[in-house]
Each structure stands twice: as C-alpha cells, then as structure tokens.
Amino acid sequence: MNRHYVPNYTGSPSWQANDFFNAHSRTLGLSRDRFPHSWFGELWAAIRSILRIGGSHIEEAQLAHSKYYYQGYFEPPYSTRELAAAAGYQAFLIWENHHTILMPSFVPAMKEVLEWISGIAIAESCKLCEELAFTNEKDIREACEWAAKTSQKCYEETHSRIKRFRRHSVGNQRRHQEYYNSKYLPGQSDTMYGGYTGYDDYGAQYGYEQPYMNDGYYGNGFLQRFKYQSLDNQKDNDEEVDTSEKLTLATFFALGISMLLPWNALILALPFFDDAIPYDFFPSSLSAAFTIPNFLTLAFATLTHPGSDVDSRVKRSLMLMTIPLASLGFLAYISGTFKPEFLYICVLICATCTAVGSAYLQSAGTAIASLYGPSHLKAIFTGQGLVAVLVSVFQLLLQIFSSGTQEDVAAANAIAILSSYAISTLILIVSAGIFYKLSKTATFIEITSNNKLKTPSLHPIELMKQVNSRVWEYGSAVMVDFAVTLAVFPTITVLVRSSDPIESQPLLLHSVYFPLVHFLAFNLADLAGRALPSVELPKRFKSATIKTIHPTSSKVLIGMSASRLIFIPLFLASNIPNTAPSFLKHDSIFFLLIAFFGLSNGYIATNVFTAGTNEQYNVKLNEPLSIPGEEEHNAKDIGASVLVFYLTGGLSIGN
C-alpha cells in the first residue's frame, strides 16, 4: 500500500482545507458518491475549532504509518486511531517532501499550513477507510478527525523551534531512536524494515529521494526555505506575513473607495454643472450617460471574465477613471470660458468613460478579493461605504458655507469642486500605486496565474449558466436589497421635512439642509452595516458547530431583503408635506427608520458576497463545472463577478 508519489495538482494561496481535500481525493481516486463535497463541509465545520486538541505524537504516527503503508498489515480488528495516525503522518510526509509542488512561490503562515495539511490527511483517512471496508459512519468521522489532528501535531512538533533544536542534537536523536524501537518494535534491529534509524535515514529506508525532515541541518529543504533557522528569522518571517496582509487589506479597501468614487463625484458636482449648463434635461442625461454604459459594460465584463487578465483589467480601469475625473474638476473650475453646448458634451463623455472604468473595476476587483477571502471582500464594501459618507459630509459643508453674493458663492463652489476632484484623482492614483505593489507579491502572482483563471472559455454562455445556478439565490438577495433601497432612497425620503415649527427648527433641520442631513445619516448607517460582518464573537463563546454569528444562508438573506419592503409604507407615513395625514411625524422616528434602513442595506449586501463566494457556506461552489471540451474554471471568482451584476441590476430596477 505504498503510495509515495509526486502530487499531480498545485494549490493556490486562496485554497482552504476543502480545496486540498477535493484535489487530493481526485488523486487517490476516492469515491465521490461516498464522500461528496458536502460531506467534507459538514465534517470540517464540526472539527475545525478543536483540531489542535489531541492527535498522535510523531513517534506513534510513524509506527502506524510503516504498519499500514509499508508493511501491509491489514488483519482485523483495525484500530481507528492507529489507522488515522497513519493517514495523518502520510499527509505530513506529502507536505514535507512536496510543498514546492503543492504551494510554489509562496511563504505560508503556520495556521495556513495546518489547515491545508488537514485537508490532505482527511482524504488519506477516507481512502484507508474505503479500502478497509469501514461502514460505520461514526468510525469514519472519528478516523478523519484524528488524522487531521495527527497531521497538525506532527507538523507542529517538527517545526517547533525549541523541540527542533532538542530533536536534532545527536544525543536526543539517538534517544528517540532507542525509545521508538524499544517501545514499538521490540527485538528488531535498527536496520530492519520498519525500524526507526533516525530522521536522517527514514526517507532512504522507504524510498524517498530526500530525508523527510530535510531542513537546514540535513539539506536544502522546507525549514531552510522558509527561514526557520533561528528565532530572529522566524520573527522576521511573521512580520513579512503581517505586512503583506496589511498591504492586501489596504489595497482592497482603496479599490472599494475607487469603485464608487466616480458616481459620487458626479453627484457632488451635479448642482454646479446644472447651473453652468442651462438644459432642463441635463440631470437625466448625466444619469443615463453613466448608468447605461456602466450596466452594459458590467454585463460584457462578467461574460468575458473567464480567462481574462484581471490584473490588467484593474490597472486599466483605474487609468480610465483617473483622466476623465481630473478633467471634470478642471472643467468645473473654468466652466465660464466654455459654451454650454461644449461643456455639456465634455461632461457626458467624461461620465461615460468613468462608468466604463468603474464597471471593469467592480467586476475584476471583486473577483480577485473573493479569491483572497471574506475579509478582503469586507474591506471592499467598507471602502465603498466610506466614500459615500465623505461625499455626504462634503455636500453638507458646501451648503452650510454657501453664503454671500451669487458670484462669490459660484467662485467658492468652483474651487471646492476642483479641490474635491483633485483629491478624488489623487485617491485613484494612490489606489493604482498600491495595487501595482500588491500585483508584484508572490501571493498575488500565484492567485492570478492559476490555470483555471487563465483559460478563456469557448462556451461563455454555458459557463455563465452553470455559475449562475450556483449563486443565483445569493444574487437575488442582493438584487432585492438594492432595488428596495433605490426605490425608497432618495425618491421618497427626500420629500420628508422636519415636523418642528419653522421658527424653532435647528439649523440642520431647515428645509435646505434636511435632505443632506438624512443623506449623511443613511450613509453612516450603511457604512456601519458594511463593517458589522467583520465583528465576531470570541471563540470561547462559540460552539464547535458555529462558524459565524452572521447570516450565511441564501434563503435567510432573501427573507431579510424582502422584509425591507416594510420601509416603503413607513417612509410614506412620515412627515411629507401636501400628502395624506402622517402617522410617523416625529423627526426622531424618521431618522431611526433611516438608520435601520441604511444599516440593513450594507449588512445584507456584505453578507451576500462573503457567504455567496465562500465554499463553506455556498456548497454549490464545490460542485465541478461540466463545460464542453473539459474546460476548467474557478466558479468562485466568476460567481463574485456575477453577484456584482446582480447588485447593479438591483440598482437599475430601483431607479
């Protein structure tokens, strides 16, 4: 039963335990009818938080491994834990000897390796159980759990710095050898098959090309490659990982800001351009010049996403938005020197260019973030919420300080608009700069060079149909969420006025400021809703079966989105002049409704994307795509792009 082989698959830094389980299962020829994707998801959800408690020590696992994998000992009764220890040690050996194949050009953190190696161990355990005809589901699950724990314990014991120094001293190595042979193989010499002759000889004994430890003391292997030679180097490595993670989160946060910056910049400058361009249809023309190209481009970007160069798409989209946005600021400042007709055409052209760039950025940026994980999607949505808050604050300040003669106000507004567009342009340039830096990291290169992401589809319609079948429920939730939001805000909410008498109204509740204040209140609540999914209960308060306290079921999210329809009659019952009697007149009630409305909008949208692109929650993503011609594609990043299209569709329906 010797299965020492070179793995025929290569992982990606975005992979999780289930990805390694699926890939290794295919290598072993594991029965997918007996062990489907959903089976692993249920098992992993139950054991992931208790994995580092228990497991066989490396000496015990080594004995079990030689017994099951090399000596061919298959006489019943079988010990579940002994079998599991053998599978766990096999997974450990596979990683030690072939980590450069499994995860090339990437320096993982300890916690990532422990998760990956667990997926391999569970696949090995399932294969042993299958070959030994295990039928009891409880025994199989127990074996898988113990195998995962053993693989992690073997890895930790091997790579623990203090234990490593002790283990590799000459005296301790000999004592390990004597202890192993005396306890597990009495009467056998050190050179007999199965005897333990030291870590340096184990690989040679069993036909391995390299010693299984193969670190800085015994060769040019794993420990040396990952700089685990000393405590100082380990600290340096940890700092590099932390810095890389901060750079990644900062990049996607900046991309989130950049995605909604063009539209918010147009909204900010709309009153100014409306005065400079004396056409009644200008506002609707500007809206159409942005929304229609944005929607059509997003549809095209989604359809052509498979096989596209997402790296180049992000960079080009940022460039495409930067130049027109800077031009709009310049046009606003010198608008008096141009004829209205020329200014009208220029503004619409700039709006269209930024719309196209924004669509490509949303599609490609969100897809890349989905490959990195939920925290990076949350960073994008938080950045989107923040830009809306900043624009609302700027609008309110412009209105407050707009005093004096008409000419002075116009000049001040032109300078303010120019400044805001200059800052917006600078943000886009900074976003492009840090994204360029991120694109040169090993993690990014590994993710975007995955073969499944680089394969253009010859059947894009069929591919989209299959991916859509895996995410449409989550897409429906986000589409209803934003359709309800745009149907109410600001169409209905902008009509509401303060219920206080005019003479006693605070300044910010006057009819001039009231709409701007409620814009700010909504955007602050929306930002809070987008940030809320990042908050989790401490692990000591969560049971082993609870992965998150936030909703992840598509049905629950659809129900939450549909329940927001109740806000329509509630806002209509607020203090709207010249309408039917208002039942909810008080200002505090109106702003409380605005707060819950904004909070639910951001909260639902963020949870849809983090759950809908996560294989643990959306198990349909684990189902292989059956595209003609045996094409291979990653349903995860394509699904993220499809969800963006659903979101945009909801905005269009609401409008």
XYZ file of C-alpha atoms in Angstrom:
655
model
C 0.000 0.000 0.000
C 2.980 2.257 -0.607
C 1.579 5.472 -2.015
C 4.663 7.631 -2.141
C 4.135 9.696 -5.258
C 4.543 13.202 -6.585
C 1.240 15.139 -6.335
C -0.343 15.895 -9.700
C -2.049 19.079 -8.506
C -0.859 22.531 -7.488
C -2.579 24.636 -4.871
C -3.253 28.347 -4.664
C -2.781 30.653 -1.647
C -6.546 31.202 -1.657
C -7.142 27.475 -1.171
C -8.641 26.202 2.037
C -8.832 22.734 3.603
C -11.722 21.689 1.354
C -9.742 22.573 -1.782
C -6.848 20.312 -0.762
C -9.306 17.592 0.238
C -11.007 17.747 -3.168
C -7.739 17.814 -5.140
C -6.133 15.025 -3.105
C -9.315 12.933 -3.252
C -9.216 13.046 -7.044
C -5.576 11.949 -6.952
C -6.421 8.989 -4.710
C -9.474 8.051 -6.773
C -11.742 8.468 -3.767
C -15.401 7.679 -4.371
C -17.304 10.946 -4.733
C -20.587 9.140 -4.146
C -19.385 8.012 -0.746
C -17.519 11.195 0.169
C -19.170 14.150 -1.651
C -18.133 17.793 -1.235
C -20.961 18.447 1.208
C -19.742 15.590 3.423
C -16.391 17.287 3.973
C -18.063 20.647 4.614
C -20.169 19.179 7.415
C -17.199 17.361 8.935
C -14.896 20.376 8.748
C -17.487 22.664 10.325
C -17.713 20.283 13.284
C -13.996 19.725 13.919
C -12.084 22.793 12.731
C -12.168 24.576 16.111
C -10.937 21.530 18.090
C -8.263 20.223 15.738
C -5.276 21.256 17.828
C -6.550 19.263 20.818
C -5.444 15.624 20.584
C -3.767 13.612 17.845
C -0.954 11.050 17.922
C 2.607 12.091 18.597
C 5.076 11.811 15.761
C 6.703 8.586 17.036
C 3.338 6.805 17.326
C 2.218 8.112 13.933
C 5.480 6.929 12.381
C 4.945 3.391 13.625
C 1.331 3.308 12.389
C 2.456 4.699 9.058
C 5.047 1.966 8.489
C 2.455 -0.628 9.528
C -0.345 0.439 7.178
C 1.527 1.986 4.268
C 4.631 -0.225 4.019
C 4.235 -3.489 5.897
C 0.747 -4.093 4.507
C -0.760 -5.010 7.867
C -4.488 -5.379 7.188
C -5.661 -8.060 9.588
C -8.773 -7.088 11.555
C -9.711 -5.840 14.035
C -8.490 -2.422 12.977
C -7.728 0.351 15.407
C -9.472 3.510 14.207
C -6.954 5.812 15.818
C -3.962 3.824 14.617
C -5.291 3.937 11.079
C -5.958 7.662 11.448
C -2.452 8.259 12.809
C -1.013 6.545 9.723
C -3.112 8.726 7.403
C -2.141 11.874 9.294
C 1.554 11.007 9.076
C 1.215 10.279 5.356
C -0.259 13.762 4.852
C 2.608 15.246 6.853
C 5.184 13.423 4.688
C 3.473 14.521 1.476
C 3.648 18.159 2.533
C 7.245 17.916 3.782
C 8.560 16.371 0.591
C 6.382 18.110 -1.991
C 5.487 21.520 -0.572
C 7.244 23.196 -3.507
C 4.787 21.465 -5.845
C 1.711 21.908 -3.686
C 2.329 25.599 -2.989
C 5.119 27.074 -5.148
C 6.411 30.649 -4.799
C 4.501 31.310 -1.595
C 5.574 31.524 2.047
C 2.576 30.428 4.126
C 1.921 31.166 7.764
C 1.801 28.267 10.213
C -2.001 28.393 10.561
C -2.448 28.131 6.779
C -0.222 25.047 6.508
C -2.068 23.386 9.394
C -5.390 23.866 7.613
C -4.094 22.656 4.242
C -2.387 19.588 5.676
C -5.620 18.674 7.481
C -7.494 18.507 4.173
C -4.865 16.099 2.792
C -4.998 13.999 5.976
C -8.781 13.639 5.825
C -8.576 12.485 2.198
C -5.911 9.905 3.117
C -8.022 8.706 6.043
C -11.106 8.347 3.840
C -9.095 6.287 1.343
C -7.837 3.923 4.051
C -11.364 3.541 5.424
C -12.651 2.855 1.928
C -10.006 0.184 1.205
C -10.505 -1.483 4.598
C -14.284 -1.507 4.049
C -15.254 0.671 7.002
C -19.036 1.040 7.048
C -19.700 2.740 10.374
C -20.084 6.482 9.707
C -19.107 7.340 13.268
C -15.822 5.408 12.980
C -15.021 7.065 9.653
C -15.597 10.552 11.036
C -13.565 9.760 14.131
C -10.715 8.492 11.955
C -10.809 11.628 9.808
C -10.798 13.894 12.839
C -7.871 12.046 14.437
C -5.943 12.015 11.149
C -6.308 15.793 10.826
C -5.178 16.280 14.437
C -2.224 13.943 13.959
C -1.028 15.687 10.799
C -1.109 19.018 12.588
C 0.658 17.641 15.662
C 3.409 16.050 13.548
C 3.932 19.326 11.714
C 3.966 21.404 14.893
C 6.314 19.024 16.708
C 8.671 19.016 13.748
C 8.688 22.742 13.218
C 8.517 23.894 16.804
C 11.760 25.809 17.235
C 12.608 24.617 20.755
C 11.699 20.991 20.058
C 13.559 21.130 16.768
C 16.820 22.116 18.456
C 16.366 19.352 21.025
C 15.356 16.755 18.456
C 18.348 17.361 16.239
C 21.012 17.194 18.901
C 22.976 13.968 18.382
C 22.224 12.605 21.853
C 18.492 13.279 21.651
C 18.226 11.767 18.199
C 19.788 8.537 19.447
C 17.494 8.502 22.491
C 14.450 8.972 20.205
C 15.653 6.020 18.126
C 16.171 3.775 21.143
C 12.818 4.757 22.679
C 10.944 4.121 19.446
C 12.452 0.693 18.804
C 12.173 -0.479 22.387
C 8.523 0.538 22.727
C 7.098 -0.246 19.310
C 9.491 -2.746 17.669
C 10.986 -4.913 20.441
C 13.550 -7.383 19.210
C 14.094 -5.664 15.856
C 17.385 -4.142 14.907
C 17.667 -0.538 13.831
C 18.334 -1.573 10.254
C 15.336 -3.862 9.862
C 12.467 -2.815 7.669
C 10.181 -0.635 9.775
C 12.797 0.086 12.420
C 13.481 3.685 13.297
C 17.034 4.607 12.386
C 16.795 8.331 12.883
C 15.195 11.104 10.926
C 18.073 11.351 8.547
C 17.588 7.781 7.283
C 13.817 7.435 7.257
C 13.397 8.705 3.733
C 16.108 6.462 2.361
C 14.548 3.471 4.147
C 11.234 3.941 2.382
C 12.499 5.022 -0.998
C 12.189 8.774 -0.542
C 14.562 10.827 -2.587
C 15.070 13.269 0.285
C 15.173 12.777 4.064
C 11.723 13.581 5.351
C 12.985 16.194 7.788
C 15.168 17.746 5.073
C 15.660 21.069 6.820
C 18.651 23.327 7.312
C 20.570 20.602 9.149
C 20.028 17.875 6.566
C 19.708 19.563 3.246
C 18.179 22.396 1.342
C 14.589 21.820 2.347
C 11.445 23.258 3.851
C 12.805 24.746 7.081
C 15.673 26.400 5.315
C 13.465 27.707 2.521
C 11.041 29.338 4.908
C 13.779 30.852 7.095
C 13.018 28.875 10.249
C 16.724 28.679 11.085
C 16.511 30.848 14.208
C 14.146 32.737 16.431
C 15.144 36.003 14.788
C 14.390 34.709 11.309
C 11.025 33.364 12.447
C 10.159 36.781 13.814
C 11.196 38.404 10.528
C 9.039 35.942 8.591
C 5.998 36.633 10.785
C 6.478 40.366 10.288
C 6.622 39.876 6.497
C 3.339 37.940 6.561
C 1.668 40.600 8.735
C 2.913 43.374 6.459
C 1.680 41.539 3.371
C -1.754 41.050 4.928
C -1.980 44.743 5.827
C -0.986 45.709 2.284
C -3.622 43.385 0.837
C -6.437 44.685 3.034
C -5.407 48.295 2.407
C -5.370 47.674 -1.351
C -8.875 46.227 -1.471
C -10.136 48.968 0.851
C -8.739 51.545 -1.592
C -10.253 49.678 -4.540
C -13.630 49.763 -2.782
C -13.361 53.537 -2.500
C -12.330 53.803 -6.152
C -15.277 51.706 -7.377
C -17.923 54.205 -6.217
C -15.822 57.352 -6.394
C -16.809 58.348 -9.983
C -20.565 58.199 -9.400
C -20.330 60.032 -6.069
C -18.101 62.670 -7.659
C -20.719 63.248 -10.357
C -23.452 63.611 -7.734
C -21.289 66.118 -5.865
C -20.747 68.288 -8.938
C -24.274 67.932 -10.359
C -25.677 71.158 -8.802
C -22.684 73.133 -10.071
C -22.845 71.787 -13.630
C -26.629 72.151 -13.596
C -26.188 75.908 -13.114
C -23.492 76.127 -15.812
C -25.469 74.073 -18.357
C -28.942 75.625 -18.865
C -30.690 72.469 -20.093
C -33.607 71.013 -18.162
C -32.748 67.534 -19.350
C -29.094 67.705 -18.220
C -29.534 65.799 -14.903
C -31.341 62.927 -16.602
C -28.805 62.946 -19.451
C -25.936 62.760 -16.987
C -27.584 59.876 -15.131
C -28.183 57.995 -18.389
C -24.621 58.674 -19.611
C -23.312 56.902 -16.522
C -25.815 54.162 -15.656
C -26.446 52.732 -19.139
C -22.754 52.316 -20.153
C -21.978 51.086 -16.647
C -24.632 48.352 -16.828
C -23.768 47.265 -20.372
C -20.030 47.233 -19.666
C -20.568 45.247 -16.489
C -22.585 42.669 -18.451
C -19.768 42.391 -21.009
C -17.085 42.235 -18.288
C -18.962 39.468 -16.495
C -19.429 37.431 -19.676
C -15.764 37.748 -20.681
C -14.350 37.382 -17.171
C -13.281 33.712 -17.538
C -9.770 33.686 -18.926
C -9.372 37.468 -18.690
C -6.288 39.151 -17.282
C -7.867 40.523 -14.096
C -4.621 42.215 -13.125
C -4.579 44.312 -16.307
C -8.312 44.990 -16.068
C -7.929 46.602 -12.661
C -4.957 48.726 -13.728
C -6.580 49.887 -16.972
C -9.881 50.664 -15.309
C -8.163 52.863 -12.721
C -6.372 54.692 -15.523
C -9.611 55.052 -17.488
C -11.288 56.700 -14.489
C -8.399 58.912 -13.413
C -8.053 61.058 -16.550
C -11.788 61.888 -17.028
C -12.220 62.576 -13.307
C -9.338 65.050 -13.338
C -10.795 66.628 -16.490
C -14.185 67.136 -14.794
C -12.559 69.059 -11.968
C -10.708 71.249 -14.431
C -13.893 71.830 -16.472
C -15.765 72.858 -13.331
C -13.125 75.424 -12.444
C -13.027 77.089 -15.890
C -16.625 76.352 -16.923
C -17.318 80.044 -17.521
C -14.964 80.103 -20.508
C -16.847 77.435 -22.460
C -20.129 77.449 -24.289
C -22.853 75.345 -22.612
C -23.056 73.020 -25.619
C -19.336 72.162 -25.457
C -19.426 71.779 -21.688
C -22.474 69.505 -21.946
C -20.761 67.151 -24.400
C -17.495 67.075 -22.415
C -19.234 66.247 -19.135
C -21.227 63.418 -20.719
C -18.081 61.956 -22.344
C -16.228 62.052 -19.016
C -19.212 60.454 -17.260
C -19.305 57.623 -19.809
C -15.573 56.939 -19.515
C -15.706 56.769 -15.729
C -18.762 54.491 -15.945
C -16.898 52.018 -18.171
C -13.838 52.066 -15.895
C -15.975 51.641 -12.791
C -17.736 48.592 -14.277
C -14.491 46.824 -15.130
C -13.034 47.668 -11.709
C -16.075 46.306 -9.847
C -16.032 43.067 -11.821
C -12.290 42.339 -11.673
C -11.585 43.810 -8.227
C -14.397 41.913 -6.508
C -13.388 38.666 -8.249
C -9.794 38.956 -7.014
C -10.968 39.799 -3.487
C -13.167 36.685 -3.440
C -10.073 34.545 -4.080
C -8.271 36.133 -1.148
C -11.173 35.509 1.224
C -14.115 37.079 3.081
C -12.064 39.674 4.974
C -10.912 41.218 1.687
C -14.464 41.391 0.332
C -15.460 43.129 3.557
C -12.618 45.618 3.003
C -14.035 46.455 -0.448
C -17.542 47.024 0.894
C -16.277 49.117 3.796
C -14.358 51.315 1.366
C -17.498 51.751 -0.746
C -19.457 52.821 2.321
C -16.793 55.279 3.425
C -16.686 57.188 0.128
C -20.454 57.791 0.308
C -20.073 59.208 3.836
C -17.259 61.545 2.789
C -19.244 62.877 -0.162
C -22.286 63.485 2.059
C -20.158 65.415 4.545
C -18.664 67.490 1.730
C -22.100 68.291 0.300
C -23.379 69.400 3.693
C -20.357 71.600 4.341
C -20.686 73.208 0.896
C -24.305 74.074 1.634
C -23.570 75.451 5.103
C -20.778 77.729 3.918
C -22.575 78.896 0.778
C -23.240 82.482 1.812
C -22.550 85.845 0.266
C -23.215 87.186 -3.217
C -24.078 84.835 -6.052
C -20.751 85.478 -7.778
C -18.736 84.814 -4.615
C -20.659 81.620 -3.932
C -20.137 80.398 -7.503
C -16.391 81.076 -7.309
C -16.103 79.366 -3.922
C -18.057 76.362 -5.176
C -15.837 76.089 -8.255
C -12.719 75.994 -6.054
C -14.363 73.458 -3.735
C -15.370 71.240 -6.656
C -11.865 71.491 -8.122
C -10.371 70.523 -4.748
C -12.707 67.550 -4.332
C -11.934 66.283 -7.819
C -8.211 66.759 -7.241
C -8.478 64.661 -4.058
C -10.535 62.060 -5.920
C -7.905 61.875 -8.651
C -5.176 61.505 -6.021
C -7.108 58.637 -4.395
C -7.301 56.824 -7.725
C -3.568 57.313 -8.301
C -2.745 56.004 -4.809
C -5.067 53.026 -5.366
C -3.311 52.236 -8.631
C 0.075 52.511 -6.920
C -0.648 50.150 -4.029
C -2.418 47.721 -6.352
C 0.665 47.675 -8.565
C 2.744 46.882 -5.474
C 0.331 44.118 -4.484
C 0.434 42.659 -8.001
C 4.181 42.043 -7.589
C 3.786 39.922 -4.439
C 4.170 36.154 -4.605
C 0.655 35.565 -3.276
C -0.980 37.695 -5.956
C 1.071 36.153 -8.734
C 0.145 32.669 -7.547
C -3.570 33.501 -7.405
C -3.789 35.185 -10.800
C -1.531 32.646 -12.529
C -3.828 29.774 -11.616
C -4.543 27.827 -14.806
C -8.279 27.858 -14.152
C -8.240 31.640 -14.200
C -6.213 31.879 -17.391
C -8.343 29.624 -19.573
C -10.628 31.543 -21.958
C -13.946 29.778 -22.296
C -15.153 28.649 -25.702
C -18.640 28.311 -24.222
C -19.148 31.507 -22.167
C -22.964 31.335 -22.181
C -22.986 27.765 -20.870
C -20.340 28.645 -18.306
C -22.361 31.613 -17.032
C -25.482 29.478 -16.812
C -23.723 26.931 -14.638
C -22.067 29.528 -12.413
C -25.344 31.431 -12.127
C -27.081 28.238 -10.972
C -24.662 28.204 -8.039
C -25.049 31.839 -6.953
C -28.475 32.989 -8.170
C -30.099 32.715 -4.753
C -27.462 34.998 -3.210
C -27.708 37.240 -6.275
C -31.475 37.520 -5.813
C -30.935 38.602 -2.212
C -28.564 41.442 -3.114
C -30.693 42.481 -6.111
C -33.844 42.794 -3.950
C -31.814 44.582 -1.279
C -30.632 47.351 -3.598
C -33.869 47.518 -5.581
C -35.763 48.324 -2.370
C -33.099 50.812 -1.328
C -33.186 52.764 -4.593
C -36.987 52.652 -4.731
C -37.145 54.484 -1.396
C -33.893 56.377 -1.047
C -33.838 59.143 -2.078
C -37.013 59.062 -4.197
C -39.373 59.065 -1.192
C -37.103 60.050 1.693
C -36.065 63.329 0.064
C -39.682 64.521 0.288
C -39.752 64.286 4.088
C -39.424 67.518 6.072
C -38.906 68.297 9.730
C -42.069 68.233 11.806
C -40.848 71.025 14.120
C -42.228 74.533 13.582
C -40.018 76.599 11.290
C -39.238 79.194 13.952
C -37.975 76.554 16.391
C -36.143 74.286 13.960
C -32.391 73.753 14.465
C -30.252 74.956 11.575
C -29.562 71.460 10.194
C -33.288 70.638 10.112
C -34.201 73.573 7.873
C -35.638 72.519 4.518
C -32.364 73.475 2.782
C -30.244 71.155 4.930
C -32.714 68.420 5.896
C -32.214 66.265 2.728
C -28.420 66.499 3.062
C -28.548 65.552 6.746
C -30.647 62.499 6.025
C -28.239 61.536 3.187
C -25.415 61.614 5.727
C -27.441 59.624 8.280
C -28.215 56.914 5.724
C -24.623 56.650 4.516
C -23.254 56.464 8.074
C -25.693 53.649 8.869
C -24.824 51.904 5.589
C -21.111 52.105 6.448
C -21.815 50.615 9.879
C -23.794 47.805 8.255
C -20.936 47.024 5.886
C -18.436 46.927 8.753
C -20.646 44.876 11.102
C -19.958 41.456 9.457
C -16.310 41.840 10.460
C -17.332 41.638 14.125
C -17.382 38.106 15.526
C -17.886 36.633 18.979
C -14.695 35.489 20.765
C -14.024 31.797 20.166
C -14.726 30.895 23.790
C -18.346 31.980 23.316
C -18.893 29.996 20.112
C -19.643 26.309 19.864
C -17.712 23.989 17.554
C -20.530 23.910 15.009
C -20.976 27.694 14.732
C -18.683 29.221 12.098
C -20.073 32.770 12.236
C -22.812 34.682 14.017
C -23.859 36.402 10.798
C -26.415 35.040 8.315
C -24.932 32.884 5.567
C -27.970 31.026 4.213
C -29.248 32.347 0.890
C -32.848 31.812 1.999
C -32.324 33.816 5.186
C -30.676 36.639 3.233
C -33.501 36.685 0.671
C -36.001 36.872 3.524
C -34.104 39.753 5.107
C -34.006 41.630 1.790
C -37.724 41.094 1.145
C -38.628 42.199 4.673
C -37.185 45.640 3.878
C -40.284 46.327 1.769
C -41.937 47.344 5.051
C -39.886 50.542 4.917
C -41.878 51.821 1.902
C -45.177 52.399 3.775
C -43.262 53.532 6.867
C -41.478 56.306 4.972
C -44.696 57.243 3.157
C -46.263 57.666 6.599
C -43.547 60.143 7.611
C -43.942 63.920 7.509
C -44.282 64.566 3.753
C -45.948 67.955 3.010
C -49.158 68.077 0.953
C -49.903 64.373 1.325
C -52.287 62.242 3.367
C -52.108 62.546 7.157
C -48.747 61.405 8.526
C -48.651 58.786 11.263
C -44.927 58.955 11.906
C -44.352 62.668 12.107
C -41.618 62.977 14.687
C -38.103 63.641 13.365
C -36.521 61.104 15.713
C -38.714 58.335 14.270
C -37.761 59.298 10.723
C -34.029 59.252 11.472
C -34.400 55.977 13.359
C -36.012 54.486 10.253
C -33.200 55.897 8.123
C -30.645 54.321 10.454
C -32.223 50.847 10.269
C -32.742 51.210 6.515
C -29.092 52.083 5.858
C -27.779 49.503 8.336
C -29.762 46.669 6.763
C -28.713 47.697 3.249
C -24.970 47.470 3.927
C -25.242 44.467 6.230
C -27.192 42.289 3.786
C -25.011 43.209 0.802
C -21.756 42.406 2.604
C -23.037 39.079 3.925
C -24.306 38.099 0.475
C -20.853 38.490 -1.056
C -18.873 36.932 1.803
C -21.190 33.908 2.039
C -22.066 33.564 -1.637
C -18.392 33.286 -2.668
C -17.357 31.010 0.221
C -17.470 27.262 -0.435
C -18.167 26.531 3.238
C -21.464 28.405 3.116
C -22.355 28.162 -0.573
C -21.609 24.458 -1.004
C -22.804 24.568 -4.612
C -19.454 26.175 -5.495
C -17.816 22.829 -4.685
C -19.727 21.140 -7.498
C -17.494 20.722 -10.576
C -18.407 22.679 -13.684
C -19.274 20.449 -16.629
C -18.290 22.650 -19.563
C -17.933 21.075 -23.043
C -14.355 20.376 -24.019
C -13.376 19.607 -20.382
C -12.690 23.270 -19.686
C -11.586 24.051 -16.132
C -12.695 27.255 -14.458
C -12.911 28.611 -10.935
C -16.582 29.088 -10.058
C -15.623 31.213 -7.058
C -14.247 34.311 -8.780
C -16.706 34.071 -11.682
C -19.509 33.839 -9.107
C -18.276 37.037 -7.458
C -18.404 38.818 -10.812
C -21.940 37.508 -11.397
C -23.025 38.791 -7.961
C -21.761 42.261 -8.894
C -24.007 42.096 -11.947
C -26.982 41.182 -9.739
C -26.185 44.146 -7.492
C -26.080 46.532 -10.438
C -29.323 45.017 -11.726
C -30.950 45.821 -8.398
C -29.796 49.425 -8.660
C -31.270 49.677 -12.164
C -34.594 48.189 -11.060
C -34.800 50.546 -8.104
C -34.152 53.560 -10.302
